Amino acid sequence: MPPSHAAADTTIDTGPGTGTDAPRRSLVRLGTSAMSWLQAAPLALVLGLFLIFPILTIVVVSFWDYSEFALIPDFIFDNYADLLTSRVTWSIFASTLGYAIAAWILTLGIGFTVAYFLAFHVRSLTWQIVLFLVCTIPFWTSNVIRMISWIPVLGRNGLVNTGLMRLGLIDQPLEFLLFSDFAVILAFVHLYTLFMVVPIFNSMMRIDRSLLEAAADQGASAWRTLWAVIVPLSRPGIVIGSIFVVTLVMGDFITVRLMSGGQGASVGVMMSNEISLLQYPAAAADAVVLLLVVLVMVFGMLRAVDIRREL
Amino acid sequence: MALQGKVELAAVTKRYGATVAVDAINLKIPRGGYCCLLGPSGCGKSSTLRMIAGHETISDGDLILDGQNITTLPPAKRGTAMMFQDYALFPHLTCVDNVAFSLRMRGVSKAERRGRAMEMLTLVHMEAHAQRMPGQLSGGQQQRIALARALLTDPKVLLLDEPLSALDPFLRVKMRAELRRLQRELGITFIHVTHSQEEALALADLVVVMEDGHIRQAGPPREVFTRPRTPFVARFIGGHNVLSAPLEGVEGDTAILTGPQGGRFTVSTAETSAGAASGRGPVPFAVRADRVTLTRRPTPAPTPTPTPTAADALPPGANHLNATVAEAEYNGQQVRLTLRGEGAEDFVVLMDEAAYFAAPAEAGDPVVATWPSDAAHLLDSP
């Protein structure tokens, strides 16, 4: 704001405004408030257009009716009623939740260990960076390729089975390795462990090293230090990583479909099947329920730690 | 209360790869003593402290506490406790839980450890803040919590790593008195690392001045201040000017050195090792900055004149130095004058404030600095 305007503002407050000053002042006011709107507009527009609008559309469509070849605008609860009364959808939700819990436990265990090693046992920054880059190597190629590349490893005549048979440990190929829940969870762990490593490592790097010495000074063993100092102080990273992993696994369909060979079921797979059958309203209802479930889970995790304070 | 915590360091060495941070130092700290390790950054004082604490392995040598060799014991088994420079309070625990941490590690029940921690908090006047988180406290308050936490382990030796450096000057002086009080009340040994000579002189029974991983001088504060042994100690402890001049001879307990322009310096050899007196070449000696008297000297004429000047009026044999005032800095009680003269760059004179303003000397004024021979003493060659 030019200084002359500021001067005008102060003179008006002390006495009755002259005819020329008053409108200018309101213009300035309008200017600043319009400016704020303008500044907030791009993000609001992007979020509105690409997040709020699609979600609203899905919510609206979830109340529509449908036939084999048409969507019928309507306001019915049949989609939700079908969903909530069908044993199949309940078991599919349960199996999705099962995948999420298994993947969460494993990625947390592995991710925490890797982050701990990187943060506290690798002393030089160069090696930390090198090892960190090693962790990201799987991400240099696409999701799908990473999953497909498990097939020659885990398949009937894959590396693992032939290796174990050559060693004489088994005579029959292990069938559970590929196209099974085991394969699905393995792929999830492979895909998402880094999402756990990065935030936990970040939290750990912010732990003052003298705290560990203080703990040792106070008679804490390495193990006690881990539980009493490092784990509580890594909690923000653990929560952020958990949110990543849980939301990614809950919404997944391609990993489950590929790695289970079409045998496993998840909400994502169910939705994609419904979409291919043009049952958009049913898929939309599934999506809304899934969204609510995930939101409740995220909310629960955020309760465990005040992210805003910790960041 | 029986005094405890006699600490002995025998040829204690710390090596980091090829560099030697602490070079075979020997030190005996009496039980119930207050010892300050003093020195510039990188002199090895912190490494020494951390070796005593057990947070740094001892490369060589032995560490003995009350007759027990604790060289290889883990930190908590040594009978030492450390107060860290940035206090190292656990940010996720309340103050009372911070203080009680060692008890929790020992498996003491929650009620009992809280009770003991509260007693300790009362000792440092922090009982009102027991339920706060460390992040909500000021630096001085955090320090008290850290102190309470260290003391709860019942140490024989409390190790303090630059404990006052993060505090503002007023709080520093207050906390200093409190540390001293606690040390006397508890009857344990305090080992305190600092780079402030003022702090060391005010607190310690034993001042240990370190440089380059060596102990240059260890002794009571007054001895270290009035009789620094080497030029380094004299400069570091402050209040001294270090000059050097060739030795002419020794008469009784006075050494005579050749000064510039046919002048002489007489230096007391009482209370000094005077080992330096045997050396050839310039011998270093220290002159107390607060015992120097300044006399105004008329601006020197281009050629020496037979008329008596102020310098000529001095009694023969007196220590004198012709110089120019480079700077006069008002410090309150004293005025600190920096002189430039032959053989003495940055010769510091501390004058009583009233004495200075009775006859103020401005920058550029020519002066003669004189001092009695007992205000100077010989130093060991560096």
PDB file of C-alpha atoms in Angstrom, chain A residues 13 35 50 64 93 96 105 108-109 151 158 167-168 171 179 200 232 246-247 261 289:
ATOM      1  CA  ASP A  13     -10.165   7.836  12.009  1.00  0.00           C
ATOM      2  CA  MET A  35      -6.697  -9.700  -2.875  1.00  0.00           C
ATOM      3  CA  PHE A  50     -10.545 -32.235  -8.514  1.00  0.00           C
ATOM      4  CA  TRP A  64     -28.982 -43.529  -8.173  1.00  0.00           C
ATOM      5  CA  PHE A  93     -14.379 -55.462   3.770  1.00  0.00           C
ATOM      6  CA  THR A  96      -9.362 -55.739   2.962  1.00  0.00           C
ATOM      7  CA  ILE A 105       2.323 -54.591  11.127  1.00  0.00           C
ATOM      8  CA  LEU A 108       5.946 -50.874  10.658  1.00  0.00           C
ATOM      9  CA  GLY A 109       8.264 -53.567  11.952  1.00  0.00           C
ATOM     10  CA  ILE A 151       6.071 -63.809 -10.769  1.00  0.00           C
ATOM     11  CA  GLY A 158      10.331 -69.530 -10.018  1.00  0.00           C
ATOM     12  CA  LEU A 167      18.724 -77.658  -2.112  1.00  0.00           C
ATOM     13  CA  GLY A 168      16.519 -80.630  -1.402  1.00  0.00           C
ATOM     14  CA  ASP A 171      10.155 -81.977  -3.322  1.00  0.00           C
ATOM     15  CA  PHE A 179      -1.397 -66.039  -6.304  1.00  0.00           C
ATOM     16  CA  ILE A 200      10.066 -42.530  10.886  1.00  0.00           C
ATOM     17  CA  PRO A 232       7.785 -42.175  21.921  1.00  0.00           C
ATOM     18  CA  VAL A 246      -3.250 -48.067   5.670  1.00  0.00           C
ATOM     19  CA  THR A 247      -4.900 -45.703   3.202  1.00  0.00           C
ATOM     20  CA  GLY A 261      -4.370 -64.255  -9.308  1.00  0.00           C
ATOM     21  CA  VAL A 289     -18.508 -46.598   2.690  1.00  0.00           C
TER      22      VAL A 289
END
